[in-house]
mmCIF file of C-alpha atoms in Angstrom:
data_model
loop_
_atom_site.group_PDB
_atom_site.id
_atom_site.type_symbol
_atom_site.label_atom_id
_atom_site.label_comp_id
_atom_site.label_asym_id
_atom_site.label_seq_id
_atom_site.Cartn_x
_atom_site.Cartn_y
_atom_site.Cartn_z
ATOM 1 C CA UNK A 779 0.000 0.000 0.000
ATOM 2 C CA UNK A 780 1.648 3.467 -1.085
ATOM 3 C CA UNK A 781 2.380 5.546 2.139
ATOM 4 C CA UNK A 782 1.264 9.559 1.843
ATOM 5 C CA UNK A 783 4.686 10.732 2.127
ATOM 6 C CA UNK A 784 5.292 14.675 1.697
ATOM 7 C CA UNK A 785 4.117 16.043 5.389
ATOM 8 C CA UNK A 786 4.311 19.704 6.205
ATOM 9 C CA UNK A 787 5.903 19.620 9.005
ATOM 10 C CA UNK A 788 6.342 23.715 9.998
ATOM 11 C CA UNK A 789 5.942 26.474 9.013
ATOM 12 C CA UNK A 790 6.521 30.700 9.038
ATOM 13 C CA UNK A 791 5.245 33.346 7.522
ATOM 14 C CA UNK A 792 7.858 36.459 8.777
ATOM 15 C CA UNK A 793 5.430 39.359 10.141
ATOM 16 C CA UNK A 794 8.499 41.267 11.212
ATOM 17 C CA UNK A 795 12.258 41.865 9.879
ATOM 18 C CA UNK A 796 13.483 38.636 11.762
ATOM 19 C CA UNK A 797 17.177 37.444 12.383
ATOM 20 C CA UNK A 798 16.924 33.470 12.439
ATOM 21 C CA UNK A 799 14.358 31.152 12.190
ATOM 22 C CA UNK A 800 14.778 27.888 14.849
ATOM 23 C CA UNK A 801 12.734 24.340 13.930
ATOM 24 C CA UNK A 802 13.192 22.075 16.924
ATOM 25 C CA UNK A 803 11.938 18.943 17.915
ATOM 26 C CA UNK A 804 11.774 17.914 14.541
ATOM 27 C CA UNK A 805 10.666 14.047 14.640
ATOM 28 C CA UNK A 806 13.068 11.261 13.558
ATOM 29 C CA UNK A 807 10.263 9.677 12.218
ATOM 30 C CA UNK A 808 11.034 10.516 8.335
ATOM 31 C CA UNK A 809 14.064 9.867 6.194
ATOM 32 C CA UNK A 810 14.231 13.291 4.517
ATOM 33 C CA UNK A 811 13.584 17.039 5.091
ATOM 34 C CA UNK A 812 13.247 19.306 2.744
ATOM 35 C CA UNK A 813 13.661 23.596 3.611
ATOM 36 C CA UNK A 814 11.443 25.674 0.946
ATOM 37 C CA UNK A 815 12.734 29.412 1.147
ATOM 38 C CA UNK A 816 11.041 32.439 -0.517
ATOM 39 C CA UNK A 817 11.692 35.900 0.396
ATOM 40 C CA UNK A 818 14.008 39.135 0.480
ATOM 41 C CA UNK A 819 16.324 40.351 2.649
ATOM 42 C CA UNK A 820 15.016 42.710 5.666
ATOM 43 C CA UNK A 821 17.449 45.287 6.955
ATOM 44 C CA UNK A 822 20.447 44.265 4.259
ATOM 45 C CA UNK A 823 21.694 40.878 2.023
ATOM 46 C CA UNK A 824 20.872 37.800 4.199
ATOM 47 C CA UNK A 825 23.613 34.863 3.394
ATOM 48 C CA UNK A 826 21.954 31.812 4.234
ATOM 49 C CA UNK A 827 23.189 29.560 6.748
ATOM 50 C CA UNK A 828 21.863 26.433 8.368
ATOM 51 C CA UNK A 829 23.011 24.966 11.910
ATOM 52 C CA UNK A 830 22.179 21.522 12.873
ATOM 53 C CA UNK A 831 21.843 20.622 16.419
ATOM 54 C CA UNK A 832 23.181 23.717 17.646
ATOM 55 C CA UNK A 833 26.468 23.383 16.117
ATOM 56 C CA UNK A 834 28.414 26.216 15.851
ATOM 57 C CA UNK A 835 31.837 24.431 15.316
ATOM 58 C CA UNK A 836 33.739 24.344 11.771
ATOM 59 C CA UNK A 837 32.089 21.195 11.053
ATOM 60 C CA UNK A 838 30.572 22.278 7.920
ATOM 61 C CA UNK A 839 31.095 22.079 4.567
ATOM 62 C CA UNK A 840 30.065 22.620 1.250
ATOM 63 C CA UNK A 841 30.700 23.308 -2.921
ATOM 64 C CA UNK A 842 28.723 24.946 -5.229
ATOM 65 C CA UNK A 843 28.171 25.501 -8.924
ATOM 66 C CA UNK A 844 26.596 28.615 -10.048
ATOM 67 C CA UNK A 845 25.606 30.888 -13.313
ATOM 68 C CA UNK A 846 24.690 34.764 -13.350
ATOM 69 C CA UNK A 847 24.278 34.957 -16.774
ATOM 70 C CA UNK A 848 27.735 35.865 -17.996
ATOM 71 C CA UNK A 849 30.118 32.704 -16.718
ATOM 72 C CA UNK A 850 29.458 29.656 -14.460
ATOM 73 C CA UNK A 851 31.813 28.840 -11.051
ATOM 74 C CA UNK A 852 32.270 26.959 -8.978
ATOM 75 C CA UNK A 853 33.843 27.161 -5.198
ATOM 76 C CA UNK A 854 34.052 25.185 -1.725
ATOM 77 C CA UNK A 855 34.228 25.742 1.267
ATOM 78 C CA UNK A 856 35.653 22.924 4.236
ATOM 79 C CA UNK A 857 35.582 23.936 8.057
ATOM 80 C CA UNK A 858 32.616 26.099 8.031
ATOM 81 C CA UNK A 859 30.867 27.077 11.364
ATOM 82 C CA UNK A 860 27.317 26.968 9.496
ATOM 83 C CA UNK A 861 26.006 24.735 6.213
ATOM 84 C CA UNK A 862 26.003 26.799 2.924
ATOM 85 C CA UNK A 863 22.980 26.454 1.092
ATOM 86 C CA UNK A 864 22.585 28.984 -1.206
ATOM 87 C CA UNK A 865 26.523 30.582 -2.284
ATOM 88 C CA UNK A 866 26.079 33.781 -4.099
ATOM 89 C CA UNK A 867 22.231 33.675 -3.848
ATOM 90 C CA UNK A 868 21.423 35.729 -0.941
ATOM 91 C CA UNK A 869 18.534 37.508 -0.410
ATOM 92 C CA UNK A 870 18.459 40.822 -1.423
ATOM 93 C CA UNK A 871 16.393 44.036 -0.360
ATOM 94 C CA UNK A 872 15.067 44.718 -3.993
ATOM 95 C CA UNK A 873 14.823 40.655 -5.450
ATOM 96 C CA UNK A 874 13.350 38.139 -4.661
ATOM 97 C CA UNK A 875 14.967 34.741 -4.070
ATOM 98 C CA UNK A 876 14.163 31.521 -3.687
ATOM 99 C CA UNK A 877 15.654 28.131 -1.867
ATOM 100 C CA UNK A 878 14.805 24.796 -1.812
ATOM 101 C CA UNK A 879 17.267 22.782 0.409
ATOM 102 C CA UNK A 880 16.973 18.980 0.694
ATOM 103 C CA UNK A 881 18.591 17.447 4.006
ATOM 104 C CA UNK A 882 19.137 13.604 2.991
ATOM 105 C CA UNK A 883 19.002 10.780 5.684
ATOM 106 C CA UNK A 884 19.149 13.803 8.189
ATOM 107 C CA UNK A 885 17.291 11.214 10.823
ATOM 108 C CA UNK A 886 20.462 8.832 10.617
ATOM 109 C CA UNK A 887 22.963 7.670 13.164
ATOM 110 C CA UNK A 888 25.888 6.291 10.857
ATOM 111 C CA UNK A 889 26.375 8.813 8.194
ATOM 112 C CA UNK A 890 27.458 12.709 8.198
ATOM 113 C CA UNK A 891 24.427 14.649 6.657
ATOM 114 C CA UNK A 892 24.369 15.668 3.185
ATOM 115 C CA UNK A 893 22.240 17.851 1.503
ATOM 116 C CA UNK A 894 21.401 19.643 -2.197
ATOM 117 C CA UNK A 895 20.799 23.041 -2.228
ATOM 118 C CA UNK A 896 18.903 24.698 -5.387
ATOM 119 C CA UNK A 897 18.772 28.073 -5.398
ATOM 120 C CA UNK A 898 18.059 31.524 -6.961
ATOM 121 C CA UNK A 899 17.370 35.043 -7.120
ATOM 122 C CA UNK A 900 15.437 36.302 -9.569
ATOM 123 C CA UNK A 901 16.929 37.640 -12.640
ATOM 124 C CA UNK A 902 20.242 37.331 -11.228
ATOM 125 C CA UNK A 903 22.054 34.233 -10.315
ATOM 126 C CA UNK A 904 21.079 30.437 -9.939
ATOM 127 C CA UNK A 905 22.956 27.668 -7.487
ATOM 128 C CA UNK A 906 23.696 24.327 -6.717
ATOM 129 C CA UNK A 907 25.000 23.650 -3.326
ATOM 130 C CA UNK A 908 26.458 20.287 -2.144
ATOM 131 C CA UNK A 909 26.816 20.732 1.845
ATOM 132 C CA UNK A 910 27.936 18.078 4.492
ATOM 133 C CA UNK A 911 27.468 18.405 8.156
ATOM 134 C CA UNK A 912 30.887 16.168 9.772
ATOM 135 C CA UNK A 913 28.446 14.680 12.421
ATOM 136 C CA UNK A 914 26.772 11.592 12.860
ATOM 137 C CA UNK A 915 24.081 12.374 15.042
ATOM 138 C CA UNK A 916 20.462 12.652 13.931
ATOM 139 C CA UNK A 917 19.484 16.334 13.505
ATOM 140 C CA UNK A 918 16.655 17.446 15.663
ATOM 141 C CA UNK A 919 17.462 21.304 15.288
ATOM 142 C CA UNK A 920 17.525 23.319 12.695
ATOM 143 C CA UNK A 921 18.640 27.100 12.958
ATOM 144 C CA UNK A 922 18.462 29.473 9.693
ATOM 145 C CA UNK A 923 20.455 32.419 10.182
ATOM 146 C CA UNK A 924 22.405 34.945 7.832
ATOM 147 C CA UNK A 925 26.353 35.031 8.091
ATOM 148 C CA UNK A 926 26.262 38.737 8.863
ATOM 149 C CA UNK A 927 23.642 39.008 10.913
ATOM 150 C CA UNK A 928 21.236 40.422 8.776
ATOM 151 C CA UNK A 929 17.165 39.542 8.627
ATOM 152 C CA UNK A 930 15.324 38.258 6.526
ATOM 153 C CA UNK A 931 11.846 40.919 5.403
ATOM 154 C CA UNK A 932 8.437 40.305 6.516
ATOM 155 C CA UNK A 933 6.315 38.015 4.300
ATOM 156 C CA UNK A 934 9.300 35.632 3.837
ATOM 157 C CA UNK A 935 8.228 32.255 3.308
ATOM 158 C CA UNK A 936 9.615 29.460 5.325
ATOM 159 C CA UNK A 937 8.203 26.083 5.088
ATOM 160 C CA UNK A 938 9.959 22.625 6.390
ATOM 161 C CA UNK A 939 8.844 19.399 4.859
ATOM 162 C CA UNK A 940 9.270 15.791 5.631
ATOM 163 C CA UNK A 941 9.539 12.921 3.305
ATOM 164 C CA UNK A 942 8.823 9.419 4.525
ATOM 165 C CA UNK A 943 11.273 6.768 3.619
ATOM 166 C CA UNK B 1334 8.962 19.624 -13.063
ATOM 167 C CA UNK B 1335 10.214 21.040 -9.666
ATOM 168 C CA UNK B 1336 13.744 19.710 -8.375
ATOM 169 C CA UNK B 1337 12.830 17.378 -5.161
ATOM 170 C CA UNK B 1338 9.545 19.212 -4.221
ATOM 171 C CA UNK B 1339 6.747 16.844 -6.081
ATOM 172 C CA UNK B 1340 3.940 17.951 -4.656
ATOM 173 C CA UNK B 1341 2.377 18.702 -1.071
ATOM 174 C CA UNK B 1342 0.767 16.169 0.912
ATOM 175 C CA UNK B 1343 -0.720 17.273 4.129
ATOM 176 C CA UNK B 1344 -0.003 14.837 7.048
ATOM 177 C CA UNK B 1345 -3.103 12.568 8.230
ATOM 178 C CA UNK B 1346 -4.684 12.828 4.735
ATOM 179 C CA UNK B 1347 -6.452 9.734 5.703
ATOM 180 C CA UNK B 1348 -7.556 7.373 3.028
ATOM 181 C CA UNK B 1349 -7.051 9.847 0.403
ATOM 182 C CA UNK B 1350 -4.631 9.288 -2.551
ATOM 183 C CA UNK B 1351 -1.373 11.530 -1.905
ATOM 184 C CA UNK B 1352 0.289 12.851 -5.286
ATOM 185 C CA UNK B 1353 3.889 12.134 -3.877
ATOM 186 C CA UNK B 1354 4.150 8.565 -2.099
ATOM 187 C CA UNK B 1355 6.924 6.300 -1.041
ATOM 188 C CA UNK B 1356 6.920 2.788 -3.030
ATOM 189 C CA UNK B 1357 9.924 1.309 -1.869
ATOM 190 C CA UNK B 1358 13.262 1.787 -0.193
ATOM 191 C CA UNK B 1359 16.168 -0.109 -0.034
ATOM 192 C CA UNK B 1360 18.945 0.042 2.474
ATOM 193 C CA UNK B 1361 22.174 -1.840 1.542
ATOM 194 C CA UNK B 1362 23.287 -4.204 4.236
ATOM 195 C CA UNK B 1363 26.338 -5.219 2.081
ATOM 196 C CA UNK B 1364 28.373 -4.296 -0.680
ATOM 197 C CA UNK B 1365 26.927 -4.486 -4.329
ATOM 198 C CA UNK B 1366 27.623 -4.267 -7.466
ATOM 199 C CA UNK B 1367 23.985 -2.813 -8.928
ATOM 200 C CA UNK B 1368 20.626 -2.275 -7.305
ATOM 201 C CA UNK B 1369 17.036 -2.226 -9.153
ATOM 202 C CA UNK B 1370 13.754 -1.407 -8.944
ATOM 203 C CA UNK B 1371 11.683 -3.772 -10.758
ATOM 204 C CA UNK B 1372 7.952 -4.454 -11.876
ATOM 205 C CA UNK B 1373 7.631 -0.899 -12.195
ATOM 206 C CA UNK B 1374 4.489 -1.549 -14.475
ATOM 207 C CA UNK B 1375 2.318 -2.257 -11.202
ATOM 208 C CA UNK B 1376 2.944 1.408 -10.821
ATOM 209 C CA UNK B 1377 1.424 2.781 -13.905
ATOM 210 C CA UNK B 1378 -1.149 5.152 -11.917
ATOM 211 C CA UNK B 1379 1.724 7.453 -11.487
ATOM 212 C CA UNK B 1380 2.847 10.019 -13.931
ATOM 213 C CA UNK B 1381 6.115 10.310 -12.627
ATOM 214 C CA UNK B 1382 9.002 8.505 -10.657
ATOM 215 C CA UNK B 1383 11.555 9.938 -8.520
ATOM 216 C CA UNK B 1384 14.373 8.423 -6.707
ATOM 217 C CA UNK B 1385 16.006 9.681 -3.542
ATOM 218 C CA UNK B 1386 18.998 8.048 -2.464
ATOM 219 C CA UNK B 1387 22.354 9.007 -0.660
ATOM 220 C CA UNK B 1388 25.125 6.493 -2.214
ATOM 221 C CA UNK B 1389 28.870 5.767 -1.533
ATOM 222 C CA UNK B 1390 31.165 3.320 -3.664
ATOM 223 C CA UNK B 1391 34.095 1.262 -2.740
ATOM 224 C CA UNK B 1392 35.970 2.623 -5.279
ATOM 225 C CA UNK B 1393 34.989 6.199 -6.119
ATOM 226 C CA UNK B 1394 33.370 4.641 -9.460
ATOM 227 C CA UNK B 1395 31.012 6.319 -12.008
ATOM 228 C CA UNK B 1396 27.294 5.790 -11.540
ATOM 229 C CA UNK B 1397 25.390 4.593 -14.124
ATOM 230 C CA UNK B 1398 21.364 3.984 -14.584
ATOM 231 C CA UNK B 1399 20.235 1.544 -17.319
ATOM 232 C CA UNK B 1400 16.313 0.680 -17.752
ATOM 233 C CA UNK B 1401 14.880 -2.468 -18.795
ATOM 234 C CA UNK B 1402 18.054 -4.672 -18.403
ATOM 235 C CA UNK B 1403 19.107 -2.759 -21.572
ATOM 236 C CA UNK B 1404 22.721 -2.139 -21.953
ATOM 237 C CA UNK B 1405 23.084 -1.533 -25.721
ATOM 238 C CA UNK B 1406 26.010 0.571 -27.540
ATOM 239 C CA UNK B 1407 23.195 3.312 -28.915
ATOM 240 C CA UNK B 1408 20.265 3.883 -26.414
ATOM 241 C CA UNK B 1409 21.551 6.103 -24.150
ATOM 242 C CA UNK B 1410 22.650 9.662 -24.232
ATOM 243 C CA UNK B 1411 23.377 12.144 -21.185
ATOM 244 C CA UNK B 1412 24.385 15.986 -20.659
ATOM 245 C CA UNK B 1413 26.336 16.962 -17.778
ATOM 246 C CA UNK B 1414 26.955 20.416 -15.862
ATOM 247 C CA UNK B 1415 29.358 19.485 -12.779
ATOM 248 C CA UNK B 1416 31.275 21.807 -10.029
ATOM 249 C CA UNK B 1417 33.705 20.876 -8.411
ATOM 250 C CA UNK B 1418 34.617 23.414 -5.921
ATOM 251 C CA UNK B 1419 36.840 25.162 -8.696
ATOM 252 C CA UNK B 1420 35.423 24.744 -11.953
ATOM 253 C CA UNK B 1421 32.317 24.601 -14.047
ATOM 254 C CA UNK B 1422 32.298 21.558 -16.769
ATOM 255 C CA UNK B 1423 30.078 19.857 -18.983
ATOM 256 C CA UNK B 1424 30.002 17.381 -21.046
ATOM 257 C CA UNK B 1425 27.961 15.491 -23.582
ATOM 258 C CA UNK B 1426 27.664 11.720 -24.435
ATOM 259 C CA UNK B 1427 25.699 10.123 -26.671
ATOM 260 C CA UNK B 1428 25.039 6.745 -27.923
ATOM 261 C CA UNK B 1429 26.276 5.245 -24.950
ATOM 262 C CA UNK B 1430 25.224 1.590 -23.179
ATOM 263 C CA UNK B 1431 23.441 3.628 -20.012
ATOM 264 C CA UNK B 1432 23.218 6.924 -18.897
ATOM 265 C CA UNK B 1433 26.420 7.868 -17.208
ATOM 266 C CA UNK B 1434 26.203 10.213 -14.033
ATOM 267 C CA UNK B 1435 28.884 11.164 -11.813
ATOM 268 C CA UNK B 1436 31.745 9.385 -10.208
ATOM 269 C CA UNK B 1437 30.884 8.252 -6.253
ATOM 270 C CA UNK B 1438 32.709 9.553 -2.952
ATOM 271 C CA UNK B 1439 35.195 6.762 -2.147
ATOM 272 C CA UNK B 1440 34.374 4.868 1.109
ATOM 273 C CA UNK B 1441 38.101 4.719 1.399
ATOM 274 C CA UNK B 1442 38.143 8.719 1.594
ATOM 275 C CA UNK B 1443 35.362 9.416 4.308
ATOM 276 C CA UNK B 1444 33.308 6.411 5.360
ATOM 277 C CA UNK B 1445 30.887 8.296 7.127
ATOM 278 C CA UNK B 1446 29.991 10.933 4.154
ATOM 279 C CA UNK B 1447 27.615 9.833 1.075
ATOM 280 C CA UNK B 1448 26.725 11.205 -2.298
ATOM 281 C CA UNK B 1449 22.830 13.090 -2.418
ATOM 282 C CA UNK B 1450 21.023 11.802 -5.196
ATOM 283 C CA UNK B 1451 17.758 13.078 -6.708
ATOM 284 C CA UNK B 1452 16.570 11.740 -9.721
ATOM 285 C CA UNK B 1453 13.248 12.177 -11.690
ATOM 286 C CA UNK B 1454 12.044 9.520 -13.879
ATOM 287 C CA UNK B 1455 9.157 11.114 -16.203
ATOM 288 C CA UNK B 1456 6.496 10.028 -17.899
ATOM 289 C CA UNK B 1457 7.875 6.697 -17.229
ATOM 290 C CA UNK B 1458 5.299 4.074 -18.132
ATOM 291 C CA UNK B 1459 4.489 6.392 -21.761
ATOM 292 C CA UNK B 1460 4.882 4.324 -24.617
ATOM 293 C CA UNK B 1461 4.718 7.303 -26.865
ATOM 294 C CA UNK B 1462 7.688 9.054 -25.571
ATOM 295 C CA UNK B 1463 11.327 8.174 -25.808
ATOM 296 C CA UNK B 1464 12.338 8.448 -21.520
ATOM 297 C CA UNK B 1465 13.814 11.498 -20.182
ATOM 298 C CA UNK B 1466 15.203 11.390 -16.334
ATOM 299 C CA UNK B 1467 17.014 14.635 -14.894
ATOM 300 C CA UNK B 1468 19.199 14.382 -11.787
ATOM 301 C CA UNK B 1469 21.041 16.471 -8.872
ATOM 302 C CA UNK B 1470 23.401 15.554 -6.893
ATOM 303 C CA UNK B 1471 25.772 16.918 -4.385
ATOM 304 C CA UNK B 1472 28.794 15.707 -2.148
ATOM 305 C CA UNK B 1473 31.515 17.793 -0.044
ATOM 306 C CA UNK B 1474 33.699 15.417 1.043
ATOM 307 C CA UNK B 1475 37.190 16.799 1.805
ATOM 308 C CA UNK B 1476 38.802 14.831 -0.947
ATOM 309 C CA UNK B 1477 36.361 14.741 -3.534
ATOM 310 C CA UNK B 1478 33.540 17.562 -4.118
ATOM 311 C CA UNK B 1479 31.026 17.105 -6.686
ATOM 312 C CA UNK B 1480 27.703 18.789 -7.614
ATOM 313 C CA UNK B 1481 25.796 18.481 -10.392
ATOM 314 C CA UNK B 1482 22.999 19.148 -12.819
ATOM 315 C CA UNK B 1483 22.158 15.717 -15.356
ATOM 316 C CA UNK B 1484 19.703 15.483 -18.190
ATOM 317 C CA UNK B 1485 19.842 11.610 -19.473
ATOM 318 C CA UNK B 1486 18.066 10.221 -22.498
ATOM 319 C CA UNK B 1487 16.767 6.172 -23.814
ATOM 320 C CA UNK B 1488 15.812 6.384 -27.028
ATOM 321 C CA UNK B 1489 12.894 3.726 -26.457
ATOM 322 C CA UNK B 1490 9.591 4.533 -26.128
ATOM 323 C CA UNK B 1491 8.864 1.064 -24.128
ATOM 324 C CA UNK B 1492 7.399 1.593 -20.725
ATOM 325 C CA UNK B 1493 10.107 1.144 -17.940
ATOM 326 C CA UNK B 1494 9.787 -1.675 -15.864
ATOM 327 C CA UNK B 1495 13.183 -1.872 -14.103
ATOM 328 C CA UNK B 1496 15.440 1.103 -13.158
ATOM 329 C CA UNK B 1497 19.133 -0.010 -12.501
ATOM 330 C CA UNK B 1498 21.492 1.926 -10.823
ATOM 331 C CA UNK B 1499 24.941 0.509 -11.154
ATOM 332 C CA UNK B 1500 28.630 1.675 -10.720
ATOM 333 C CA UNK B 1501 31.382 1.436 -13.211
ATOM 334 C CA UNK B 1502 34.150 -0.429 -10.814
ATOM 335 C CA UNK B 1503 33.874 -1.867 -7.497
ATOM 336 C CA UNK B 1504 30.399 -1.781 -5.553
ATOM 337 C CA UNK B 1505 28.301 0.677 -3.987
ATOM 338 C CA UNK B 1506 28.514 0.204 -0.539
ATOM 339 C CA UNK B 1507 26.756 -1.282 2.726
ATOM 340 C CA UNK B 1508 24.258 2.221 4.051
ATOM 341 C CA UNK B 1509 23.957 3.217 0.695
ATOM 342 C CA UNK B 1510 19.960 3.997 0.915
ATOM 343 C CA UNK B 1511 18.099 4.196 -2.295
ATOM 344 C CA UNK B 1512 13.597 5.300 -2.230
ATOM 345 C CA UNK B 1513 11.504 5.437 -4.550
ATOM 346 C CA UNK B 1514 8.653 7.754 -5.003
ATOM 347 C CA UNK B 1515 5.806 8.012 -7.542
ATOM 348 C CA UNK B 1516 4.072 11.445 -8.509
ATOM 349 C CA UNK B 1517 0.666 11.688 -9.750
#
């Protein structure tokens, strides 16, 4: 018998300029979660950073492959203190820009955590982010935050999905 | 066809049919050298297939997909747009004997990190269409980084019963974890 799989798990709808964006608690009970971003950036650029479980050591890492329009790159980075999700896409004041990030066998106890980042801002630049999280503990946090601090605008979309596996 | 959001399925839907549901899932408790999903036809109510799957290799080989059991020298074509943490390549292939993805992280390298797959399967079960899958993937490991964008082609317009993933060289390894979903 098929099993209903996609499940809404949380979700925000920004009413204010807000810093970071905590989901907690988040049951081990699927195999993967997916992070649907849409917005703009509140008081400045938001970079988008995720931490798992609280972790704020350089345990993260990540590469990405990107386009705006005139040349592709591509760039990594290896003992990061948060997991890169959307290089060169931030959100801007004046664009919007959206992120879907998918967090594979995040409920795991034998594997670091891997995830695919796609990502863009609108009629600017386009990503793919490969990220890995060094730890083998199953994530039951999840903390979006911007690498300087900025906030993400009100009306920004944040929705966290789980897939059953 | 969005990459690895299908569509939304509210939790305790009941008896209702979702449009994104799990079909099977495989968890390798050993070394192998392929993995399939077969008897796909009993799954012809869905429009679309996707798998979801974080793999690892013994050897840091290529991954491969072939339907049907078919591994013929013109059926197969693939285009590929890869990072890897410095550069932007791609590449083109055609006429190949299955469609010919990326190369895996080494268990050798970092046993603990795996390669992110999502790949889409569409119209699968058309017997009008020549198949078309398209595939992301992404892996950071400190040795090898990877991501990538892949549009693969079988010129056959037979309905796909079995999916094989395979690897070029050595096996893909005990944890690897492979799901498949079908969209409606």
């Amino acid at each position: 018998m098929p099993t209903t799989t996609y499940d809404l798990i949380a979700s925000n709808v920004l009413t204010t300029n807000t810093t970071s964006i905590t989901f907690s608690s988040i049951s081990a009970s699927y195999r993967d979660l997916v992070l649907v971003i849409d917005g703009a950036g509140g008081n400045g650029d938001f970079y988008p950073r995720l931490q798992f479980n609280s972790d704020t050591g350089a345990n993260y890492a990540w590469l990405d492959m990107q386009g705006n329009g005139s040349s592709p790159s591509s760039s990594f980075g290896n003992t990061e203190t948060g997991q890169q999700i959307a290089n060169g896409v931030f959100f801007s004041i004046s664009n919007r820009t959206q992120v879907i990030a998918n967090i594979l066998d995040y409920s795991t106890t034998n594997k670091h955590k891997t995830s695919i980042s796609k990502s863009s801002r609108a009629n600017q630049v386009t990503a793919l982010v490969g990220g890995k999280w060094a730890n083998t503990a199953a994530i039951n946090t999840i903390r979006l935050y911007s690498s300087n601090g900025n906030s993400l605008a009100t009306d920004t979309t944040i929705y966290l999905y789980g897939i059953v596996s | 066809m969005p990459f690895g959001l299908g569509f939304f399925a509210t939790a305790g839907a009941g008896a209702a049919a979702g449009a994104f549901e799990l079909l099977e899932t495989t968890v390798l408790g050993s070394d192998v050298a392929s993995v399939s999903f077969s008897s796909l036809g009993s799954y012809s109510a869905y429009k679309h297939l996707q798998v979801r799957a974080v793999l690892q290799d013994t050897a840091g080989a290529q991954l491969r997909i072939t339907f049907n059991n078919t591994v013929a020298g013109t059926d197969y074509a693939v285009h590929r747009l890869q990072g890897d943490g410095s550069s932007v390549s791609t590449q083109q292939l055609n006429s190949t004997d299955n469609i010919v993805l990326a190369s895996l992280p080494s268990r050798g390298n970092e046993s603990n990190t795996f390669m992110g797959w999502i790949v889409d399967f569409l119209d699968f079960s058309n017997t009008n269409k020549n198949k078309t899958i398209k595939a992301i993937t992404g892996t950071a490991q400190a040795s090898y980084r990877r991501t990538g964008l892949y549009t693969g082609l079988w010129a056959s317009t037979a309905a796909i019963t079995t999916i094989t993933f395979l690897v070029s060289s050595g096996s893909i390894t005990s944890g690897s974890r492979l799901s498949l979903y079908g969209m409606r």
